Coordinates of C-alpha atoms and ligand atoms in Angstrom, one line a residue:
M1 CA 113.6 -41.9 -26.1
K2 CA 111.2 -39.1 -25.3
T3 CA 108.4 -41.3 -26.6
F4 CA 109.5 -44.2 -24.5
S5 CA 109.6 -42.0 -21.3
L6 CA 106.2 -40.7 -22.1
F7 CA 104.9 -44.2 -22.7
I8 CA 106.1 -45.1 -19.2
L9 CA 104.6 -42.0 -17.7
Y10 CA 101.2 -42.5 -19.4
S11 CA 101.2 -46.2 -18.5
I12 CA 101.4 -45.1 -14.8
T13 CA 98.8 -42.3 -15.0
I14 CA 96.3 -44.4 -17.1
F15 CA 96.8 -47.3 -14.7
M16 CA 96.0 -44.9 -11.8
E17 CA 92.9 -43.6 -13.5
K18 CA 91.7 -47.0 -14.4
Y19 CA 92.0 -48.6 -11.0
F20 CA 92.0 -45.6 -8.6
H21 CA 89.7 -43.2 -10.4
F22 CA 87.8 -42.5 -7.2
L23 CA 90.9 -40.7 -6.0
I24 CA 91.2 -38.5 -9.0
P25 CA 88.6 -35.8 -9.4
I26 CA 87.6 -35.4 -13.1
S27 CA 85.3 -32.5 -14.0
F28 CA 83.4 -34.5 -16.7
D29 CA 81.8 -38.0 -16.9
R30 CA 83.8 -40.9 -18.2
S31 CA 81.0 -43.0 -19.8
T32 CA 77.3 -43.2 -20.4
N33 CA 77.0 -45.2 -17.2
N34 CA 78.2 -42.2 -15.2
L35 CA 75.8 -40.0 -17.0
K36 CA 72.9 -42.4 -16.3
K37 CA 73.7 -42.4 -12.6
S38 CA 73.9 -38.6 -12.2
R39 CA 73.6 -35.5 -14.4
K40 CA 75.4 -33.3 -11.9
K41 CA 78.7 -33.0 -13.9
F42 CA 76.9 -32.9 -17.2
I43 CA 74.8 -29.9 -16.2
K44 CA 77.8 -28.1 -14.8
N45 CA 79.6 -28.7 -18.1
V46 CA 76.8 -27.2 -20.2
R47 CA 75.3 -24.6 -17.8
E48 CA 77.3 -21.6 -19.1
K49 CA 77.0 -22.2 -22.9
L50 CA 73.2 -23.0 -22.7
S51 CA 72.6 -20.3 -20.2
I52 CA 70.8 -22.6 -17.8
R53 CA 69.1 -21.2 -14.8
E54 CA 67.4 -24.5 -13.8
A55 CA 67.5 -27.9 -15.3
N56 CA 64.1 -29.5 -15.2
S57 CA 64.3 -33.0 -16.7
S58 CA 66.6 -35.1 -18.8
T59 CA 66.4 -38.5 -20.5
V60 CA 69.3 -40.5 -21.8
H61 CA 68.6 -42.4 -25.0
S62 CA 70.5 -44.2 -27.7
V63 CA 71.8 -42.5 -30.9
V64 CA 74.2 -45.1 -32.2
G65 CA 72.0 -47.0 -34.7
N66 CA 73.3 -50.5 -35.5
E67 CA 76.6 -49.9 -33.6
T68 CA 75.0 -51.0 -30.3
G69 CA 78.2 -51.6 -28.3
K70 CA 79.0 -48.0 -28.7
D71 CA 76.1 -46.9 -26.4
Q72 CA 78.7 -47.0 -23.6
Y73 CA 80.6 -44.2 -25.2
V74 CA 78.1 -42.2 -27.2
A75 CA 74.7 -41.2 -25.8
G76 CA 71.8 -39.0 -26.6
L77 CA 70.3 -36.7 -24.0
E78 CA 67.1 -34.7 -24.1
L79 CA 67.3 -31.8 -21.8
S80 CA 64.5 -29.5 -20.6
Y81 CA 65.5 -26.4 -18.6
T82 CA 64.7 -22.7 -18.0
D83 CA 67.2 -20.2 -19.3
Q84 CA 68.4 -17.1 -17.5
E85 CA 65.4 -15.1 -18.7
N86 CA 63.2 -17.9 -17.3
H87 CA 62.1 -19.1 -20.8
P88 CA 61.5 -22.9 -21.0
K89 CA 64.0 -24.5 -23.4
K90 CA 64.5 -28.0 -24.8
R91 CA 67.8 -29.3 -26.4
N92 CA 68.6 -32.6 -27.9
L93 CA 72.2 -33.3 -27.3
A94 CA 74.7 -36.0 -28.1
V95 CA 77.6 -36.9 -25.8
K96 CA 80.7 -38.7 -26.9
Y97 CA 83.2 -40.0 -24.4
L98 CA 86.8 -40.4 -25.7
S99 CA 88.0 -42.8 -23.1
S100 CA 90.2 -45.9 -23.4
R101 CA 87.3 -47.9 -24.8
N102 CA 88.3 -51.2 -23.3
E103 CA 91.5 -51.3 -25.2
P104 CA 94.6 -52.7 -23.6
L105 CA 96.5 -50.4 -21.3
Y106 CA 99.7 -50.5 -23.4
L107 CA 97.7 -49.3 -26.4
S108 CA 96.2 -46.2 -24.6
S109 CA 99.7 -45.4 -23.2
L110 CA 101.3 -45.8 -26.6
K111 CA 98.7 -43.6 -28.2
S112 CA 99.1 -41.0 -25.6
A113 CA 102.9 -41.1 -25.9
V114 CA 103.0 -41.0 -29.7
L115 CA 100.3 -38.4 -30.0
R116 CA 101.7 -36.5 -27.0
G117 CA 98.5 -37.0 -25.1
L118 CA 96.7 -34.9 -27.7
N119 CA 93.1 -35.4 -28.3
Q120 CA 92.4 -34.5 -31.9
E121 CA 88.6 -34.6 -31.8
V122 CA 88.3 -32.2 -28.8
R123 CA 90.7 -29.8 -30.5
F124 CA 88.8 -30.2 -33.7
Y125 CA 85.5 -29.2 -32.1
N126 CA 87.0 -26.4 -30.1
E127 CA 89.3 -24.9 -32.8
L128 CA 88.4 -26.0 -36.3
A129 CA 84.8 -27.2 -36.7
K130 CA 83.5 -23.7 -37.4
R131 CA 85.8 -23.4 -40.4
I132 CA 84.6 -26.6 -42.1
P133 CA 82.5 -25.7 -45.2
F134 CA 79.7 -28.2 -44.4
V135 CA 77.6 -29.3 -41.4
T136 CA 79.3 -30.3 -38.2
P137 CA 77.4 -30.5 -34.9
E138 CA 77.5 -27.4 -32.8
C139 CA 79.8 -28.0 -29.9
I140 CA 78.4 -27.2 -26.5
F141 CA 81.4 -28.4 -24.4
A142 CA 84.6 -30.3 -25.2
D143 CA 87.4 -31.0 -22.9
S144 CA 90.2 -33.6 -22.4
I145 CA 92.8 -34.6 -19.9
P146 CA 95.7 -35.7 -22.1
L147 CA 97.6 -37.3 -19.2
L148 CA 94.8 -39.7 -18.7
Y149 CA 93.8 -40.0 -22.3
R150 CA 90.3 -39.0 -21.5
G151 CA 88.0 -36.6 -23.2
I152 CA 84.3 -35.6 -23.7
I153 CA 82.4 -33.8 -26.4
I154 CA 78.9 -32.6 -25.8
M155 CA 77.3 -31.5 -29.0
E156 CA 74.0 -30.8 -30.6
K157 CA 72.2 -34.0 -31.8
L158 CA 71.8 -33.8 -35.6
N159 CA 68.6 -34.8 -37.4
P160 CA 69.6 -35.8 -40.9
D161 CA 67.1 -36.7 -43.6
F162 CA 68.7 -40.1 -44.0
T163 CA 71.8 -42.2 -43.0
V164 CA 73.3 -45.2 -44.7
D165 CA 74.6 -48.3 -42.8
D166 CA 78.2 -49.1 -43.7
Y167 CA 77.4 -52.7 -44.7
V168 CA 74.6 -51.5 -47.0
G169 CA 76.8 -49.0 -48.8
C170 CA 76.0 -46.0 -50.8
R171 CA 74.5 -45.4 -54.2
P172 CA 76.6 -43.3 -56.7
D173 CA 74.2 -40.3 -56.4
Q174 CA 74.6 -40.3 -52.6
S175 CA 78.4 -40.6 -53.0
K176 CA 78.5 -37.6 -55.4
T177 CA 77.0 -35.5 -52.6
V178 CA 79.7 -36.7 -50.2
I179 CA 82.5 -36.1 -52.7
K180 CA 81.2 -32.6 -53.5
N181 CA 81.3 -31.7 -49.9
I182 CA 84.6 -33.2 -48.9
S183 CA 86.3 -31.7 -51.9
L184 CA 85.1 -28.3 -50.7
M185 CA 86.9 -28.8 -47.4
H186 CA 90.0 -30.1 -49.2
A187 CA 90.0 -27.1 -51.6
K188 CA 89.7 -24.6 -48.8
F189 CA 92.7 -25.9 -46.9
W190 CA 94.8 -27.2 -49.8
N191 CA 98.5 -26.4 -49.3
R192 CA 97.4 -24.0 -46.5
V193 CA 97.8 -26.2 -43.4
S194 CA 101.6 -25.7 -42.8
G195 CA 101.3 -21.9 -43.0
D196 CA 98.5 -21.7 -40.5
P197 CA 99.7 -21.7 -36.9
S198 CA 96.2 -22.3 -35.6
L199 CA 96.4 -25.8 -37.2
N200 CA 99.7 -26.8 -35.8
W201 CA 98.0 -29.4 -33.5
L202 CA 97.0 -31.5 -36.5
P203 CA 99.1 -34.6 -36.9
G204 CA 100.6 -35.1 -40.3
R205 CA 102.1 -31.7 -40.9
K206 CA 105.6 -33.2 -41.1
N207 CA 104.6 -36.3 -43.1
P208 CA 100.9 -36.9 -44.0
L209 CA 101.3 -40.6 -43.1
D210 CA 102.3 -39.8 -39.5
L211 CA 98.6 -40.4 -38.6
F212 CA 99.3 -44.1 -39.2
W213 CA 102.1 -44.2 -36.6
F214 CA 100.9 -47.6 -35.4
L215 CA 102.0 -49.1 -38.7
N216 CA 105.6 -48.6 -37.6
Y217 CA 104.9 -51.3 -35.0
I218 CA 102.2 -53.6 -36.5
T219 CA 103.9 -54.0 -39.9
K220 CA 106.8 -55.8 -38.1
K221 CA 104.6 -58.9 -38.2
E222 CA 105.2 -59.3 -42.0
K223 CA 108.2 -58.4 -44.1
A224 CA 106.2 -57.4 -47.1
C225 CA 104.2 -55.0 -44.9
V226 CA 107.4 -53.3 -43.6
I227 CA 108.7 -52.8 -47.1
L228 CA 105.4 -51.5 -48.3
W229 CA 104.9 -49.1 -45.4
E230 CA 108.4 -47.7 -45.7
A231 CA 108.0 -47.1 -49.4
L232 CA 104.6 -45.4 -48.9
Y233 CA 105.9 -43.2 -46.1
K234 CA 108.7 -42.0 -48.4
H235 CA 106.5 -41.7 -51.5
F236 CA 104.1 -39.3 -49.8
A237 CA 106.6 -37.4 -47.7
N238 CA 106.5 -34.2 -49.8
H239 CA 102.9 -34.4 -51.0
P240 CA 100.5 -31.4 -51.0
I241 CA 98.4 -31.6 -47.8
T242 CA 95.1 -30.3 -46.6
V243 CA 92.6 -30.9 -43.8
A244 CA 91.4 -34.5 -44.1
H245 CA 88.7 -36.2 -42.1
G246 CA 90.5 -39.5 -41.8
D247 CA 87.5 -41.9 -41.4
C248 CA 85.2 -40.9 -44.2
R249 CA 82.6 -43.7 -44.5
P250 CA 78.8 -43.9 -44.3
G251 CA 78.7 -44.6 -40.5
N252 CA 80.2 -41.2 -39.9
I253 CA 78.2 -39.3 -42.5
M254 CA 74.6 -37.9 -42.4
W255 CA 72.7 -36.7 -45.5
Y256 CA 70.3 -33.9 -46.0
D257 CA 67.8 -33.7 -48.9
S258 CA 69.1 -30.2 -49.6
G259 CA 72.3 -31.8 -51.0
S260 CA 74.4 -31.1 -47.9
I261 CA 76.0 -33.6 -45.6
A262 CA 77.2 -33.6 -42.0
M263 CA 80.3 -35.4 -40.9
L264 CA 80.8 -36.8 -37.4
D265 CA 83.6 -38.6 -35.7
W266 CA 86.6 -36.3 -36.3
Q267 CA 89.0 -38.4 -34.2
F268 CA 91.2 -39.0 -37.1
A269 CA 91.2 -35.4 -38.4
H270 CA 94.7 -34.7 -39.7
A271 CA 96.9 -32.8 -42.1
G272 CA 96.7 -35.3 -44.9
I273 CA 96.5 -36.1 -48.6
G274 CA 93.1 -34.8 -49.9
T275 CA 92.7 -37.8 -52.2
W276 CA 93.0 -40.1 -49.2
D277 CA 89.5 -39.3 -47.9
T278 CA 88.1 -40.0 -51.3
T279 CA 90.0 -43.2 -51.9
Y280 CA 89.0 -44.4 -48.4
Y281 CA 85.4 -43.4 -49.1
I282 CA 85.2 -45.0 -52.6
V283 CA 86.5 -48.3 -51.3
M284 CA 84.8 -48.5 -47.8
A285 CA 81.4 -47.0 -48.8
H286 CA 80.4 -49.2 -51.8
D287 CA 79.5 -52.8 -52.5
M288 CA 82.4 -54.2 -54.5
E289 CA 80.4 -54.4 -57.8
I290 CA 79.2 -50.8 -57.4
R291 CA 82.7 -49.6 -56.7
K292 CA 84.1 -51.3 -59.8
E293 CA 81.4 -49.8 -62.0
N294 CA 81.7 -46.3 -60.6
E295 CA 85.2 -45.9 -59.4
I296 CA 86.6 -43.9 -62.3
S297 CA 83.6 -41.7 -62.6
L298 CA 83.7 -40.9 -58.8
I299 CA 87.4 -40.1 -58.7
N300 CA 86.9 -37.9 -61.8
H301 CA 84.0 -36.1 -60.0
Y302 CA 86.3 -35.6 -57.0
Y303 CA 89.0 -34.0 -59.2
S304 CA 86.6 -31.7 -61.0
D305 CA 84.8 -30.6 -57.8
L306 CA 88.1 -30.0 -56.1
S307 CA 89.5 -27.9 -59.0
V308 CA 86.4 -25.8 -59.3
S309 CA 86.2 -25.2 -55.5
Y310 CA 89.9 -24.4 -55.3
K311 CA 89.5 -21.7 -57.9
K312 CA 86.5 -20.2 -56.1
F313 CA 88.4 -20.2 -52.8
H314 CA 91.8 -19.0 -53.9
S315 CA 91.3 -17.4 -57.4
E316 CA 94.0 -19.5 -59.0
D317 CA 94.3 -22.9 -60.6
L318 CA 94.6 -26.0 -58.5
P319 CA 98.3 -27.0 -58.4
Y320 CA 97.5 -30.7 -58.7
S321 CA 96.9 -32.5 -61.9
E322 CA 94.1 -35.0 -62.8
E323 CA 96.8 -37.7 -63.6
Q324 CA 98.4 -37.1 -60.2
C325 CA 95.0 -37.5 -58.5
M326 CA 94.3 -40.8 -60.3
E327 CA 97.8 -42.1 -59.6
D328 CA 97.5 -41.1 -55.9
H329 CA 94.1 -42.8 -55.7
N330 CA 95.6 -46.1 -56.8
I331 CA 98.6 -45.9 -54.6
L332 CA 96.5 -44.8 -51.6
K333 CA 94.6 -48.1 -51.9
L334 CA 97.8 -49.7 -50.8
L335 CA 97.8 -47.5 -47.7
L336 CA 94.2 -48.4 -47.1
G337 CA 95.2 -52.1 -47.5
L338 CA 97.9 -51.7 -44.8
Y339 CA 95.6 -49.8 -42.5
G340 CA 92.8 -52.3 -42.9
W341 CA 95.1 -55.2 -42.5
A342 CA 96.5 -53.7 -39.3
A343 CA 93.0 -53.2 -37.9
L344 CA 92.1 -56.8 -38.8
V345 CA 95.1 -58.5 -37.4
S346 CA 95.2 -56.4 -34.3
H347 CA 91.6 -57.5 -33.7
M348 CA 90.7 -53.8 -33.2
F349 CA 87.1 -54.2 -34.2
D350 CA 86.5 -57.0 -31.6
K351 CA 86.1 -54.6 -28.8
Y352 CA 84.8 -51.4 -30.4
G353 CA 81.2 -52.5 -30.8
N354 CA 81.3 -52.6 -34.6
D355 CA 78.4 -54.4 -36.3
P356 CA 79.7 -57.8 -37.6
R357 CA 78.1 -57.0 -40.9
D358 CA 80.2 -53.8 -41.2
V359 CA 83.4 -55.6 -40.3
R360 CA 82.8 -58.4 -42.8
C361 CA 82.1 -56.0 -45.6
W362 CA 85.1 -53.8 -44.8
A363 CA 87.3 -57.0 -45.0
D364 CA 85.8 -57.9 -48.4
R365 CA 85.9 -54.4 -49.8
I366 CA 89.5 -53.7 -48.9
T367 CA 90.7 -57.1 -50.1
S368 CA 88.9 -56.7 -53.4
A369 CA 90.4 -53.2 -53.9
I370 CA 93.9 -54.5 -53.3
N371 CA 93.4 -57.5 -55.5
D372 CA 92.2 -55.3 -58.4
L373 CA 95.5 -53.3 -58.3
D374 CA 98.0 -53.8 -61.1
S375 CA 101.1 -54.9 -59.1
D376 CA 103.6 -53.8 -61.8
F377 CA 102.1 -50.3 -62.1
V378 CA 101.9 -49.5 -58.4
S379 CA 105.2 -51.1 -57.4
G380 CA 107.0 -49.1 -60.1
K381 CA 105.5 -45.9 -58.8
I382 CA 106.6 -46.5 -55.2
K383 CA 109.9 -48.2 -56.3
I384 CA 109.5 -51.7 -54.7
P385 CA 109.5 -55.1 -56.4
A386 CA 106.1 -56.2 -57.8
R387 CA 106.3 -59.4 -55.8
V388 CA 106.0 -57.4 -52.5
I389 CA 102.6 -56.3 -53.7
D390 CA 101.7 -59.8 -54.7
D391 CA 102.8 -61.0 -51.3
F392 CA 100.7 -58.3 -49.7
K393 CA 97.6 -59.4 -51.7
T394 CA 97.9 -62.9 -50.1
I395 CA 98.5 -61.5 -46.6
M396 CA 95.5 -59.2 -46.9
E397 CA 93.3 -62.1 -48.3
N398 CA 94.3 -64.3 -45.3
A399 CA 93.6 -61.5 -42.8
G400 CA 90.2 -60.9 -44.4
R401 CA 89.3 -64.6 -44.3
E402 CA 90.4 -65.0 -40.7
T403 CA 88.3 -62.0 -39.7
K404 CA 85.2 -63.2 -41.5
E405 CA 85.5 -66.5 -39.7
R406 CA 85.5 -64.7 -36.4
F407 CA 82.8 -62.2 -37.2
I408 CA 80.0 -64.6 -38.0
E409 CA 76.6 -62.9 -38.3
Ligands
ATP1 N1 76.0 -35.2 -32.9 C1 75.4 -36.3 -33.2 N2 74.1 -36.3 -33.6 C2 73.4 -37.5 -33.9 N3 74.0 -38.7 -33.8 C3 75.3 -38.8 -33.4 C4 76.0 -37.6 -33.0 N4 77.2 -38.0 -32.6 C5 77.3 -39.3 -32.7 N5 76.1 -39.8 -33.2 C6 75.8 -41.2 -33.4 O1 76.7 -42.0 -32.7 C7 77.4 -42.9 -33.6 C8 78.8 -43.0 -33.1 O2 79.5 -41.7 -33.0 P1 80.9 -41.5 -33.6 O3 81.0 -42.0 -35.0 O4 81.3 -40.1 -33.4 O5 81.8 -42.3 -32.6 P2 82.5 -43.8 -32.8 O6 82.2 -44.3 -34.1 O7 82.2 -44.6 -31.6 O8 84.0 -43.4 -32.7 P3 85.0 -44.4 -33.3 O9 84.7 -44.7 -34.7 O10 86.3 -43.7 -33.1 O11 84.9 -45.7 -32.4 C9 77.3 -42.2 -34.9 O12 77.5 -43.1 -36.0 C10 75.9 -41.6 -34.9 O13 75.0 -42.5 -35.2
MG2 MG1 82.0 -43.6 -36.0

C-alpha cells in the first residue's frame, strides 16, 4: 500500500516536473541541452570544490563513444578557470544526468516508489566511491531530487589506455584483469554489508535479488518466468552478500596498461551476490565461442583471486567454497536470463541510445548461455521442474529473435 501511495505521489511530481519544470527551480541542469545553453548552474555546482575564482572558457564535447544517443545524458566538458590563488587551471570533466531518459512516466514513478526515490549512483559517488579498491572517477559534485527522480554527477573525465566495445567483447587476458579487480571489491565487503550502517542505502540488504524488483511485474507475462523468478528469489534469500557493481560489462569498464581498471556507471550498485558480477561479465563480455572456451578457467580465476584477497583483507579463510561458487555461477545465468529477457520484452534498449550491435550481441550471448545450461541440474538446485527451464529456453530464444529483427544494423 505504501508503495502504491508513493507511486501516485511520484506520478504527480514527475508529471509536474516534466510539463511545468519552468515553475520548479532546480539547482542543477537536467540534460546536456541545458548545459549547452548556459554554464551558470554548472559553474555554481563546481565552484567550491574546484576553488574557482573565475571561469574563463568551457567547451562541451562527446565522451560516449559508440553509444551516441547517450550524448543527451552524458557529456564531457573542458573547463579553464583561475583558482582562488589566481593560478590558471584546466579540468576535463564528465557530467552524467540521471533523469527520466525518455522512459514512460509510469516507469519513472514506479522506480521512484519502489526505490523510495533513492538515487543509488549519487549516493555511491558521495558515500562509497572512495572505499572501492580500484579506480572510480573523482566526484566533483553529485546531487539528486528523489521526489522528481532527477540527479546529476559531475566527475573527472577518465583517460584510460584502452576501452572495449560491448559488441566486440573482451579477450581472456583483458577479462582476467577485470576479474582480479572486481574480486578485490567483493573480498573487501564480503559478509560486511549488513553490519555497516553507512551502507544501509544499498538495495539488496534484505534479499540480494531485490535489485531486480521489476521482475515481480514483468514476469507476469509468462508462467515459466514467474515460477523461475520466485524460485531464484527464495534460493538466494540467505546468501552471503557483498558490494556488487550490477552492470559489469565492457561499456562500463576502462583499462589501464598498469593492470588496473576503472569502473563507471554505478547506477545498479547494490548489496548483492559477488559471483553475480562475474557471471554477468563472463556472459555479457565475450563472444559466445570465447565464453565457451574460457568460462571454467575465468570462474576459477575469480574464485582464487577472491579467496586470496579475502585472506589479505580479513586474515581468515573465505567462508565460501569453490563448489558453491561454480554452482552459483550456473544458477545465476538463469537470473541473467530473466533479467535479459525482461529488458528485451520491455523494449528497454529502444530508447536508451544503445548501439544496435551491442543489443544484438547481448541477445545472442544471453540466449546461448541459457541454452547451454543443463536443465536437470539447475532445476534440481532451485527445486522446480526441469520443463520450466526448457520452457524458459524457448521464451528467451523467441525474445532474442524478436529483438534482433527490430535492431537491424
Ligand atoms: N568519468 C568519465 N570519464 C570518461 N568517460 C565517461 C565518464 N563517465 C561516462 N563516460 C562515458 O560515457 C558513457 C556513458 O556513461 P555511463 O555508462 O555512466 O552512463 P549510461 O551507460 O548512459 O548509463 P545507463 O547504462 O544507466 O544508461 C561511458 O560508457 C563512457 O564512455
Ligand atoms: Mg553505461
